[in-house]
């Protein structure tokens, strides 16, 4: 403990998690650390959940609002949701219990672009932030805070909150110190250009700062990050990855991408994203760069192989095996990785200026290129938009990837019309499945439809073609118009699934 809390003033505020949780009142708006499970406090949320359950048993109300960087650990989102302790949640989550609370309306949820939340909180759109509960790795003699495995919105929450509780996680290796680059954007309208010209550029310091008078408690403990276990790459994900690489190689051949080095890459999370990264290695690329929001197993492997030489990210999200590799080789990885706040990792101006190639997953796309990333069957929140919108709208090229079907083939990822729109046809350029890629750039809606039908699963292509052909004939004696649709049938596939369990 003494090795991790070296400032006497902070050491005097050390208490256990239950005592610290008692300081957080009913109705408080709390800013938690955490980005894709990394760097989230564990002991405080568990203590808050326990307190909520005890108060509920006494017939008393207890709920808080929860703002984070992105998704968190099950011991944060999950236990708070099971304790019915969250009245409001933003901007992103992946926990099944929190998802259930959101979809029943028990917890109000606002889906926000990850680059936007800090600015909106600073502007007061959510009201005042009462508490910040932030995981750190340690406190230096001068009171500087050593960040953990993610930065997210941490420095922003430390700045905005009226009171702060620090959770010192002694399980994180001290050698992590120095990998971070912490800065904050000035308040609107006093901002200046961000001096990031390549992913490895640093603009801040390795440490976070907090006004000591705001810190009301320091909790010291040990907790592991939520780890993501990835299944081995299968034929479908490998085919999707290869199709994305084929598209990039075509862009190189036609002079729209630099040969051999491409442009900085952004990759979403999950097995398909890992498959795309693996495809780059199989294709023989070396010396690539990434400006992204999450480092997961595939990216770590490419750094080690020399495929990627510099990475800017907001978080580490690794499997147990990759965590061990990272810790054993941390001095090597620190030469190639910068962890920074999400208002920089996802900053639209930087993304556009660097010419990022954005690659993200989706739930479904329609024949005209509109993409649904968030709501299954149009109503059930899955996780949230995350950072995909930041990169899709502002990237040099925006690519969405997905298997062509889900639920054993009962759901088609390519539909006549999406049941919820997160990314409009104006922001999607390329969509890839295991059956190829649809390049939608420079094409009218009807031309887009032809390309999209080609990459659908063979079982659904005739159905899509029949819908499109009928839509092109028009309805009720009226011409089909610029974007042909049959309004009475546009969502019939989703309706059929809800009634029968299959879109077929």
Short mmCIF file of C-alpha atoms in Angstrom, two decimals:
data_model
loop_
_atom_site.label_atom_id
_atom_site.label_comp_id
_atom_site.label_asym_id
_atom_site.label_seq_id
_atom_site.Cartn_x
_atom_site.Cartn_y
_atom_site.Cartn_z
CA UNK A 1 0.00 0.00 0.00
CA UNK A 2 2.75 2.44 0.90
CA UNK A 3 4.38 1.76 -2.46
CA UNK A 4 1.22 2.79 -4.31
CA UNK A 5 0.00 5.78 -2.22
CA UNK A 6 3.09 7.93 -1.71
CA UNK A 7 1.37 11.23 -0.92
CA UNK A 8 0.67 11.74 2.80
CA UNK A 9 -2.51 13.79 2.30
CA UNK A 10 -4.08 11.09 0.14
CA UNK A 11 -2.84 8.32 2.43
CA UNK A 12 -4.72 9.98 5.30
CA UNK A 13 -7.98 9.49 3.37
CA UNK A 14 -7.66 5.72 2.94
CA UNK A 15 -10.76 3.82 4.06
CA UNK A 16 -12.54 0.60 3.16
CA UNK A 17 -14.98 0.35 0.28
CA UNK A 18 -18.11 0.17 2.46
CA UNK A 19 -17.20 3.42 4.24
CA UNK A 20 -16.46 5.14 0.94
CA UNK A 21 -19.72 3.88 -0.62
CA UNK A 22 -21.67 5.39 2.27
CA UNK A 23 -20.52 8.82 1.09
CA UNK A 24 -22.42 8.46 -2.21
CA UNK A 25 -26.04 9.57 -1.67
CA UNK A 26 -29.25 8.53 -3.37
CA UNK A 27 -29.73 10.43 -6.62
CA UNK A 28 -26.03 11.18 -7.16
CA UNK A 29 -24.68 11.42 -10.70
CA UNK A 30 -21.45 9.42 -10.70
CA UNK A 31 -18.69 9.38 -13.28
CA UNK A 32 -16.97 5.97 -13.23
CA UNK A 33 -13.73 5.03 -14.94
CA UNK A 34 -13.75 2.08 -17.31
CA UNK A 35 -13.48 1.52 -21.05
CA UNK A 36 -14.38 -1.90 -22.51
CA UNK A 37 -13.90 -3.54 -19.14
CA UNK A 38 -10.42 -2.15 -18.58
CA UNK A 39 -9.65 0.26 -15.74
CA UNK A 40 -13.08 0.09 -14.12
CA UNK A 41 -13.33 0.33 -10.31
CA UNK A 42 -14.58 -2.87 -8.73
CA UNK A 43 -14.64 -2.53 -4.94
CA UNK A 44 -16.67 0.71 -4.85
CA UNK A 45 -19.44 -0.43 -7.23
CA UNK A 46 -19.81 -3.71 -5.33
CA UNK A 47 -20.08 -1.79 -2.06
CA UNK A 48 -22.61 0.63 -3.58
CA UNK A 49 -24.68 -2.32 -4.87
CA UNK A 50 -24.62 -3.93 -1.42
CA UNK A 51 -25.70 -0.65 0.16
CA UNK A 52 -28.53 -0.24 -2.35
CA UNK A 53 -29.85 -3.71 -1.58
CA UNK A 54 -29.76 -3.04 2.15
CA UNK A 55 -31.61 0.26 1.77
CA UNK A 56 -34.19 -1.28 -0.55
CA UNK A 57 -34.81 -3.99 2.04
CA UNK A 58 -35.62 -1.20 4.52
CA UNK A 59 -38.09 0.31 2.05
CA UNK A 60 -35.78 3.22 1.22
CA UNK A 61 -34.95 4.56 -2.24
CA UNK A 62 -31.44 4.34 -3.57
CA UNK A 63 -30.37 4.82 -7.17
CA UNK A 64 -27.55 6.67 -8.88
CA UNK A 65 -26.85 7.88 -12.40
CA UNK A 66 -23.80 6.28 -14.01
CA UNK A 67 -21.59 7.80 -16.69
CA UNK A 68 -18.45 5.99 -17.89
CA UNK A 69 -15.97 5.92 -20.74
CA UNK A 70 -17.54 2.90 -22.42
CA UNK A 71 -18.52 -0.57 -21.15
CA UNK A 72 -17.29 -1.74 -17.75
CA UNK A 73 -16.79 -4.83 -15.61
CA UNK A 74 -19.74 -7.07 -14.61
CA UNK A 75 -18.96 -6.12 -11.02
CA UNK A 76 -19.81 -2.52 -11.95
CA UNK A 77 -22.61 -2.52 -14.52
CA UNK A 78 -23.86 -5.99 -13.69
CA UNK A 79 -23.99 -5.84 -9.90
CA UNK A 80 -25.41 -2.33 -9.85
CA UNK A 81 -28.12 -3.41 -12.30
CA UNK A 82 -28.97 -6.53 -10.27
CA UNK A 83 -29.25 -4.32 -7.18
CA UNK A 84 -31.66 -2.03 -9.07
CA UNK A 85 -29.27 0.79 -8.20
CA UNK A 86 -28.99 2.67 -11.53
CA UNK A 87 -31.56 5.24 -12.58
CA UNK A 88 -29.67 6.46 -15.65
CA UNK A 89 -26.81 5.07 -17.76
CA UNK A 90 -24.63 6.46 -20.58
CA UNK A 91 -22.83 6.21 -23.00
CA UNK A 92 -22.20 2.48 -23.72
CA UNK A 93 -22.54 -0.90 -22.01
CA UNK A 94 -22.28 -4.62 -22.78
CA UNK A 95 -23.54 -6.23 -19.57
CA UNK A 96 -26.59 -8.50 -19.90
CA UNK A 97 -28.14 -7.43 -16.58
CA UNK A 98 -27.74 -3.76 -17.41
CA UNK A 99 -29.13 -4.48 -20.88
CA UNK A 100 -32.19 -6.11 -19.33
CA UNK A 101 -32.76 -3.13 -17.01
CA UNK A 102 -32.49 -0.76 -19.98
CA UNK A 103 -34.84 -2.74 -22.20
CA UNK A 104 -37.51 -2.99 -19.50
CA UNK A 105 -37.25 0.76 -18.88
CA UNK A 106 -36.07 0.26 -15.30
CA UNK A 107 -32.88 2.13 -16.16
CA UNK A 108 -33.04 5.10 -18.51
CA UNK A 109 -30.31 4.96 -21.13
CA UNK A 110 -28.85 7.53 -23.50
CA UNK A 111 -26.75 6.18 -26.35
CA UNK A 112 -24.00 8.75 -27.05
CA UNK A 113 -21.02 8.93 -29.41
CA UNK A 114 -17.96 8.25 -27.26
CA UNK A 115 -16.17 11.38 -28.46
CA UNK A 116 -19.08 13.59 -27.40
CA UNK A 117 -19.92 12.65 -23.82
CA UNK A 118 -17.20 14.61 -21.99
CA UNK A 119 -18.10 17.81 -23.79
CA UNK A 120 -21.79 17.31 -23.09
CA UNK A 121 -21.14 16.71 -19.39
CA UNK A 122 -18.89 19.77 -19.21
CA UNK A 123 -21.63 21.85 -20.82
CA UNK A 124 -24.10 20.71 -18.15
CA UNK A 125 -26.41 18.69 -20.40
CA UNK A 126 -26.62 15.97 -17.71
CA UNK A 127 -26.66 18.26 -14.69
CA UNK A 128 -23.84 18.49 -12.18
CA UNK A 129 -21.60 15.48 -11.61
CA UNK A 130 -21.68 14.74 -7.89
CA UNK A 131 -18.96 12.08 -7.69
CA UNK A 132 -16.13 10.66 -9.75
CA UNK A 133 -15.02 7.13 -8.84
CA UNK A 134 -11.81 6.43 -10.71
CA UNK A 135 -9.46 3.45 -10.73
CA UNK A 136 -5.79 4.37 -10.73
CA UNK A 137 -2.56 2.44 -10.39
CA UNK A 138 -0.96 4.64 -7.78
CA UNK A 139 -0.42 8.13 -6.37
CA UNK A 140 2.97 9.82 -6.61
CA UNK A 141 4.60 11.98 -3.94
CA UNK A 142 3.40 15.18 -5.61
CA UNK A 143 -0.19 13.95 -5.80
CA UNK A 144 -0.09 12.99 -9.48
CA UNK A 145 -2.29 10.02 -10.32
CA UNK A 146 -0.93 7.10 -12.34
CA UNK A 147 -3.66 5.87 -14.69
CA UNK A 148 -4.63 2.22 -15.07
CA UNK A 149 -5.34 0.18 -18.23
CA UNK A 150 -7.72 2.72 -19.73
CA UNK A 151 -8.05 6.49 -19.73
CA UNK A 152 -11.52 7.01 -21.22
CA UNK A 153 -13.13 10.08 -19.64
CA UNK A 154 -11.18 9.79 -16.37
CA UNK A 155 -9.43 13.16 -16.36
CA UNK A 156 -12.66 14.86 -17.42
CA UNK A 157 -14.59 13.27 -14.56
CA UNK A 158 -11.85 14.31 -12.11
CA UNK A 159 -12.22 17.87 -13.37
CA UNK A 160 -16.02 18.06 -13.40
CA UNK A 161 -17.03 16.13 -10.26
CA UNK A 162 -17.74 17.91 -7.00
CA UNK A 163 -16.24 15.02 -5.00
CA UNK A 164 -13.81 12.25 -5.92
CA UNK A 165 -13.15 8.72 -4.67
CA UNK A 166 -9.96 7.04 -5.91
CA UNK A 167 -9.65 3.28 -6.12
CA UNK A 168 -5.99 2.20 -6.18
CA UNK A 169 -5.64 -1.14 -7.95
CA UNK A 170 -2.45 -2.82 -6.77
CA UNK A 171 -2.98 -5.72 -9.17
CA UNK A 172 -1.90 -3.59 -12.13
CA UNK A 173 1.86 -3.73 -12.82
CA UNK A 174 3.84 -0.65 -11.84
CA UNK A 175 5.70 -0.93 -15.14
CA UNK A 176 2.54 0.34 -16.87
CA UNK A 177 3.55 3.85 -15.75
CA UNK A 178 4.58 6.02 -18.70
CA UNK A 179 2.38 4.47 -21.40
CA UNK A 180 -0.32 7.14 -20.96
CA UNK A 181 -0.71 10.54 -22.61
CA UNK A 182 -3.22 12.59 -20.63
CA UNK A 183 -4.64 15.91 -21.81
CA UNK A 184 -7.99 17.73 -21.85
CA UNK A 185 -9.62 19.88 -24.47
CA UNK A 186 -10.21 23.48 -23.36
CA UNK A 187 -13.80 24.54 -22.94
CA UNK A 188 -15.70 25.69 -26.02
CA UNK A 189 -15.01 28.18 -27.66
CA UNK A 190 -11.37 28.34 -26.54
CA UNK A 191 -10.09 25.27 -28.35
CA UNK A 192 -7.10 25.20 -30.65
CA UNK A 193 -5.97 22.60 -33.20
CA UNK A 194 -4.89 19.29 -31.67
CA UNK A 195 -1.20 18.70 -32.35
CA UNK A 196 -1.47 15.01 -33.27
CA UNK A 197 0.05 14.43 -36.70
CA UNK A 198 0.64 10.70 -36.36
CA UNK A 199 -0.67 8.08 -33.92
CA UNK A 200 2.47 8.04 -31.77
CA UNK A 201 2.50 11.81 -31.10
CA UNK A 202 2.15 12.83 -27.46
CA UNK A 203 0.45 16.05 -26.40
CA UNK A 204 0.06 15.68 -22.63
CA UNK A 205 1.68 14.00 -19.62
CA UNK A 206 1.73 10.41 -18.31
CA UNK A 207 -0.30 11.42 -15.25
CA UNK A 208 -3.75 12.64 -14.23
CA UNK A 209 -4.34 15.52 -11.85
CA UNK A 210 -7.03 16.16 -9.25
CA UNK A 211 -7.76 18.93 -6.77
CA UNK A 212 -6.84 17.24 -3.44
CA UNK A 213 -9.65 19.09 -1.64
CA UNK A 214 -12.23 17.20 -3.75
CA UNK A 215 -10.89 13.76 -2.81
CA UNK A 216 -13.01 12.39 0.03
CA UNK A 217 -11.78 8.79 0.05
CA UNK A 218 -9.04 6.51 -1.23
CA UNK A 219 -9.73 2.78 -1.41
CA UNK A 220 -6.81 0.38 -1.90
CA UNK A 221 -7.27 -3.14 -3.20
CA UNK A 222 -6.60 -5.60 -5.98
CA UNK A 223 -8.84 -6.50 -8.90
CA UNK A 224 -8.30 -7.86 -12.37
CA UNK A 225 -9.75 -6.23 -15.46
CA UNK A 226 -12.71 -7.89 -17.08
CA UNK A 227 -11.06 -10.13 -19.65
CA UNK A 228 -12.44 -10.95 -23.07
CA UNK A 229 -12.03 -14.50 -24.28
CA UNK A 230 -12.12 -14.77 -28.04
CA UNK A 231 -13.12 -17.91 -29.88
CA UNK A 232 -10.74 -19.19 -32.58
CA UNK A 233 -11.24 -17.63 -35.99
CA UNK A 234 -13.75 -19.60 -38.06
CA UNK A 235 -14.27 -19.81 -41.83
CA UNK A 236 -16.81 -16.99 -41.84
CA UNK A 237 -14.71 -14.48 -39.90
CA UNK A 238 -11.59 -15.37 -41.90
CA UNK A 239 -13.49 -14.86 -45.16
CA UNK A 240 -14.73 -11.45 -43.97
CA UNK A 241 -11.18 -10.45 -43.04
CA UNK A 242 -9.87 -11.56 -46.42
CA UNK A 243 -12.58 -9.59 -48.22
CA UNK A 244 -11.63 -6.41 -46.35
CA UNK A 245 -7.98 -6.96 -47.30
CA UNK A 246 -8.97 -7.47 -50.94
CA UNK A 247 -10.75 -4.13 -50.86
CA UNK A 248 -7.73 -2.38 -49.33
CA UNK A 249 -5.43 -3.92 -51.91
CA UNK A 250 -7.72 -2.70 -54.68
CA UNK A 251 -7.55 0.80 -53.20
CA UNK A 252 -3.75 0.60 -53.20
CA UNK A 253 -3.70 -0.56 -56.82
CA UNK A 254 -5.96 2.31 -57.87
CA UNK A 255 -3.88 4.90 -56.05
CA UNK A 256 -6.35 5.82 -53.32
CA UNK A 257 -4.22 4.38 -50.50
CA UNK A 258 -0.44 4.50 -50.02
CA UNK A 259 1.06 1.20 -51.15
CA UNK A 260 2.34 -0.97 -48.34
CA UNK A 261 1.48 1.35 -45.49
CA UNK A 262 -2.20 2.16 -46.14
CA UNK A 263 -3.47 4.86 -43.73
CA UNK A 264 -3.94 4.64 -39.93
CA UNK A 265 -6.43 1.91 -39.08
CA UNK A 266 -9.24 1.79 -36.54
CA UNK A 267 -10.74 -1.55 -35.59
CA UNK A 268 -13.78 -2.32 -33.47
CA UNK A 269 -13.98 -5.16 -30.97
CA UNK A 270 -14.85 -8.83 -31.35
CA UNK A 271 -13.81 -11.89 -33.33
CA UNK A 272 -14.57 -10.39 -36.75
CA UNK A 273 -12.37 -7.40 -35.96
CA UNK A 274 -9.58 -9.77 -34.93
CA UNK A 275 -10.08 -11.66 -38.20
CA UNK A 276 -9.64 -8.48 -40.22
CA UNK A 277 -6.39 -7.75 -38.41
CA UNK A 278 -5.21 -11.33 -38.98
CA UNK A 279 -5.95 -10.89 -42.69
CA UNK A 280 -3.51 -7.99 -42.83
CA UNK A 281 -0.74 -10.21 -41.48
CA UNK A 282 -1.50 -12.98 -43.95
CA UNK A 283 -1.33 -10.43 -46.75
CA UNK A 284 2.24 -9.55 -45.74
CA UNK A 285 1.76 -5.97 -44.51
CA UNK A 286 4.49 -4.41 -42.34
CA UNK A 287 4.92 -1.05 -40.63
CA UNK A 288 1.23 -0.11 -40.41
CA UNK A 289 -0.19 2.30 -37.82
CA UNK A 290 -3.43 2.40 -35.84
CA UNK A 291 -5.43 5.28 -34.39
CA UNK A 292 -8.17 3.43 -32.56
CA UNK A 293 -10.07 3.19 -29.28
CA UNK A 294 -9.40 -0.39 -28.11
CA UNK A 295 -6.38 -2.67 -28.27
CA UNK A 296 -7.40 -6.31 -28.29
CA UNK A 297 -5.57 -9.58 -28.88
CA UNK A 298 -5.28 -9.34 -32.65
CA UNK A 299 -3.71 -5.91 -32.49
CA UNK A 300 -1.22 -6.94 -29.82
CA UNK A 301 -0.11 -9.89 -31.96
CA UNK A 302 0.43 -7.62 -34.96
CA UNK A 303 2.62 -5.28 -32.93
CA UNK A 304 4.77 -8.22 -31.92
CA UNK A 305 4.97 -9.40 -35.54
CA UNK A 306 5.99 -5.96 -36.82
CA UNK A 307 2.83 -5.65 -38.92
CA UNK A 308 1.87 -2.60 -36.84
CA UNK A 309 4.50 -0.30 -35.35
CA UNK A 310 2.52 2.45 -33.62
CA UNK A 311 -0.87 2.45 -31.92
CA UNK A 312 -2.91 5.16 -30.25
CA UNK A 313 -5.80 3.87 -28.14
CA UNK A 314 -7.97 4.63 -25.11
CA UNK A 315 -7.95 1.15 -23.60
CA UNK A 316 -6.52 -2.35 -23.43
CA UNK A 317 -9.11 -5.13 -23.78
CA UNK A 318 -7.30 -8.45 -23.75
CA UNK A 319 -7.86 -12.15 -23.16
CA UNK A 320 -6.12 -13.79 -20.16
CA UNK A 321 -3.36 -15.12 -22.43
CA UNK A 322 -2.78 -11.73 -24.04
CA UNK A 323 -2.68 -10.04 -20.62
CA UNK A 324 0.16 -12.34 -19.58
CA UNK A 325 2.00 -11.62 -22.82
CA UNK A 326 1.53 -7.88 -22.35
CA UNK A 327 2.86 -7.97 -18.80
CA UNK A 328 5.86 -10.10 -19.71
CA UNK A 329 6.77 -7.81 -22.61
CA UNK A 330 5.45 -4.49 -21.33
CA UNK A 331 8.66 -2.53 -21.97
CA UNK A 332 8.53 -3.61 -25.61
CA UNK A 333 4.86 -2.73 -26.01
CA UNK A 334 5.32 0.67 -24.35
CA UNK A 335 7.57 1.64 -27.28
CA UNK A 336 4.65 1.13 -29.65
CA UNK A 337 1.50 2.04 -27.68
CA UNK A 338 0.05 5.31 -26.40
CA UNK A 339 -3.07 5.28 -24.20
CA UNK A 340 -4.98 8.56 -24.28
CA UNK A 341 -8.40 10.02 -23.32
CA UNK A 342 -11.32 9.15 -25.58
CA UNK A 343 -12.03 12.76 -26.53
CA UNK A 344 -8.69 12.46 -28.39
CA UNK A 345 -8.75 8.78 -29.43
CA UNK A 346 -12.19 9.34 -30.97
CA UNK A 347 -11.83 12.99 -31.92
CA UNK A 348 -13.59 13.74 -35.24
CA UNK A 349 -11.09 16.42 -36.29
CA UNK A 350 -8.08 14.16 -35.74
CA UNK A 351 -9.81 11.20 -37.41
CA UNK A 352 -10.58 13.22 -40.52
CA UNK A 353 -7.18 14.91 -40.73
CA UNK A 354 -5.19 11.68 -40.32
CA UNK A 355 -7.40 9.91 -42.86
CA UNK A 356 -8.40 7.00 -40.66
CA UNK A 357 -9.71 3.77 -42.20
CA UNK A 358 -12.57 2.89 -39.85
CA UNK A 359 -13.60 -0.77 -39.54
CA UNK A 360 -16.56 -1.60 -37.30
CA UNK A 361 -19.14 -4.31 -36.74
CA UNK A 362 -22.90 -3.96 -37.16
CA UNK A 363 -26.15 -5.79 -36.52
CA UNK A 364 -27.71 -5.22 -39.93
CA UNK A 365 -27.62 -3.07 -43.05
CA UNK A 366 -30.28 -2.45 -45.63
CA UNK A 367 -29.99 -2.60 -49.39
CA UNK A 368 -29.28 1.14 -49.56
CA UNK A 369 -26.47 1.16 -46.99
CA UNK A 370 -28.15 2.36 -43.82
CA UNK A 371 -26.63 0.55 -40.82
CA UNK A 372 -28.10 -0.52 -37.48
CA UNK A 373 -25.41 -1.08 -34.85
CA UNK A 374 -27.46 -1.00 -31.69
CA UNK A 375 -31.08 -2.19 -31.57
CA UNK A 376 -32.07 -5.77 -32.40
CA UNK A 377 -35.41 -5.86 -34.20
CA UNK A 378 -35.39 -2.07 -33.91
CA UNK A 379 -36.31 -1.89 -30.22
CA UNK A 380 -34.03 -3.99 -28.02
CA UNK A 381 -30.81 -2.19 -27.11
CA UNK A 382 -27.80 -4.45 -27.53
CA UNK A 383 -24.82 -2.34 -26.42
CA UNK A 384 -24.78 1.14 -27.97
CA UNK A 385 -23.16 3.00 -30.84
CA UNK A 386 -19.83 3.32 -29.04
CA UNK A 387 -17.17 4.91 -31.18
CA UNK A 388 -18.32 3.53 -34.52
CA UNK A 389 -20.06 6.77 -35.47
CA UNK A 390 -16.98 8.83 -34.66
CA UNK A 391 -14.96 6.85 -37.18
CA UNK A 392 -17.68 6.13 -39.77
CA UNK A 393 -18.68 9.74 -40.30
CA UNK A 394 -15.19 11.20 -40.14
CA UNK A 395 -12.91 8.51 -41.52
CA UNK A 396 -11.31 8.60 -44.95
CA UNK A 397 -12.96 5.25 -45.58
CA UNK A 398 -15.70 3.72 -43.41
CA UNK A 399 -16.06 -0.07 -43.52
CA UNK A 400 -18.71 -2.12 -41.73
CA UNK A 401 -18.29 -5.87 -41.33
CA UNK A 402 -20.68 -8.66 -40.38
CA UNK A 403 -21.49 -12.32 -41.00
CA UNK A 404 -24.34 -12.49 -43.50
CA UNK A 405 -26.68 -14.22 -41.05
CA UNK A 406 -27.32 -14.64 -37.33
CA UNK A 407 -29.29 -17.05 -35.13
CA UNK A 408 -28.35 -20.07 -37.21
CA UNK A 409 -29.49 -18.42 -40.44
CA UNK A 410 -32.88 -17.24 -39.18
CA UNK A 411 -31.82 -13.58 -39.33
CA UNK A 412 -30.34 -11.93 -42.41
CA UNK A 413 -27.81 -9.16 -41.78
CA UNK A 414 -28.84 -7.60 -45.11
CA UNK A 415 -32.51 -6.54 -45.08
CA UNK A 416 -34.85 -4.42 -47.17
CA UNK A 417 -34.81 -1.63 -44.57
CA UNK A 418 -33.10 -1.48 -41.20
CA UNK A 419 -35.37 -1.38 -38.18
CA UNK A 420 -33.18 1.25 -36.52
CA UNK A 421 -30.68 3.65 -38.11
CA UNK A 422 -27.37 4.49 -36.44
CA UNK A 423 -25.28 5.22 -39.54
CA UNK A 424 -27.09 6.62 -42.53
CA UNK A 425 -26.28 5.76 -46.13
CA UNK A 426 -24.31 9.03 -46.23
CA UNK A 427 -21.74 7.69 -43.76
CA UNK A 428 -21.27 4.12 -44.98
CA UNK A 429 -18.83 3.47 -47.80
CA UNK A 430 -18.04 -0.25 -47.75
CA UNK A 431 -19.90 -3.21 -46.23
CA UNK A 432 -18.28 -6.65 -46.10
CA UNK A 433 -19.64 -10.12 -45.35
CA UNK A 434 -18.14 -13.54 -45.99
CA UNK A 435 -19.56 -13.33 -49.52
CA UNK A 436 -17.63 -10.24 -50.58
CA UNK A 437 -17.70 -6.49 -50.15
CA UNK A 438 -20.10 -3.87 -51.44
CA UNK A 439 -18.37 -0.64 -52.43
CA UNK A 440 -21.15 1.94 -52.11
CA UNK A 441 -19.10 5.03 -52.92
CA UNK A 442 -20.20 7.13 -55.85
CA UNK A 443 -23.38 5.14 -56.37
CA UNK A 444 -27.07 6.01 -56.42
CA UNK A 445 -29.51 4.14 -54.16
CA UNK A 446 -30.49 1.71 -56.93
CA UNK A 447 -26.85 0.99 -57.74
CA UNK A 448 -26.16 0.47 -54.04
CA UNK A 449 -28.98 -2.04 -53.78
CA UNK A 450 -27.50 -4.15 -56.56
CA UNK A 451 -24.15 -4.30 -54.73
CA UNK A 452 -25.68 -5.06 -51.36
CA UNK A 453 -27.78 -7.96 -52.66
CA UNK A 454 -24.60 -9.61 -53.98
CA UNK A 455 -23.05 -9.90 -50.49
CA UNK A 456 -26.18 -11.25 -48.77
CA UNK A 457 -26.45 -14.92 -47.83
CA UNK A 458 -27.54 -17.00 -50.85
CA UNK A 459 -30.73 -18.04 -49.01
CA UNK A 460 -31.82 -14.41 -48.80
CA UNK A 461 -30.61 -13.00 -52.13
CA UNK A 462 -33.71 -14.02 -54.11
CA UNK A 463 -35.96 -12.52 -51.43
CA UNK A 464 -34.02 -9.24 -51.47
CA UNK A 465 -34.06 -9.13 -55.25
CA UNK A 466 -37.82 -9.76 -55.30
CA UNK A 467 -38.40 -6.95 -52.81
CA UNK A 468 -36.21 -4.54 -54.78
CA UNK A 469 -37.83 -5.45 -58.12
CA UNK A 470 -41.30 -4.91 -56.70
CA UNK A 471 -40.25 -1.61 -55.09
CA UNK A 472 -38.85 -0.37 -58.41
CA UNK A 473 -42.32 -0.77 -60.00
CA UNK A 474 -43.81 1.79 -57.63
CA UNK A 475 -47.00 1.63 -55.58
CA UNK A 476 -50.57 2.75 -56.14
CA UNK A 477 -49.82 4.05 -59.60
CA UNK A 478 -46.99 6.26 -58.34
CA UNK A 479 -43.38 5.96 -59.60
CA UNK A 480 -40.85 4.31 -57.32
CA UNK A 481 -38.85 7.47 -56.79
CA UNK A 482 -35.21 7.97 -55.89
CA UNK A 483 -35.07 5.31 -53.15
CA UNK A 484 -37.56 2.56 -54.01
CA UNK A 485 -39.42 1.08 -51.06
CA UNK A 486 -42.66 -0.74 -50.42
CA UNK A 487 -43.70 0.94 -47.21
CA UNK A 488 -46.10 -1.82 -46.25
CA UNK A 489 -43.34 -4.44 -46.61
CA UNK A 490 -40.16 -2.54 -45.69
CA UNK A 491 -40.06 -4.00 -42.18
CA UNK A 492 -41.95 -7.20 -42.97
CA UNK A 493 -38.84 -9.33 -42.46
CA UNK A 494 -38.47 -8.11 -38.88
CA UNK A 495 -42.19 -8.54 -38.29
CA UNK A 496 -41.99 -12.11 -39.55
CA UNK A 497 -39.08 -12.90 -37.28
CA UNK A 498 -40.93 -11.57 -34.25
CA UNK A 499 -43.92 -13.75 -35.10
CA UNK A 500 -42.21 -16.94 -36.30
CA UNK A 501 -38.59 -16.86 -35.14
CA UNK A 502 -37.20 -16.67 -38.67
CA UNK A 503 -36.99 -14.13 -41.51
CA UNK A 504 -37.20 -16.88 -44.13
#
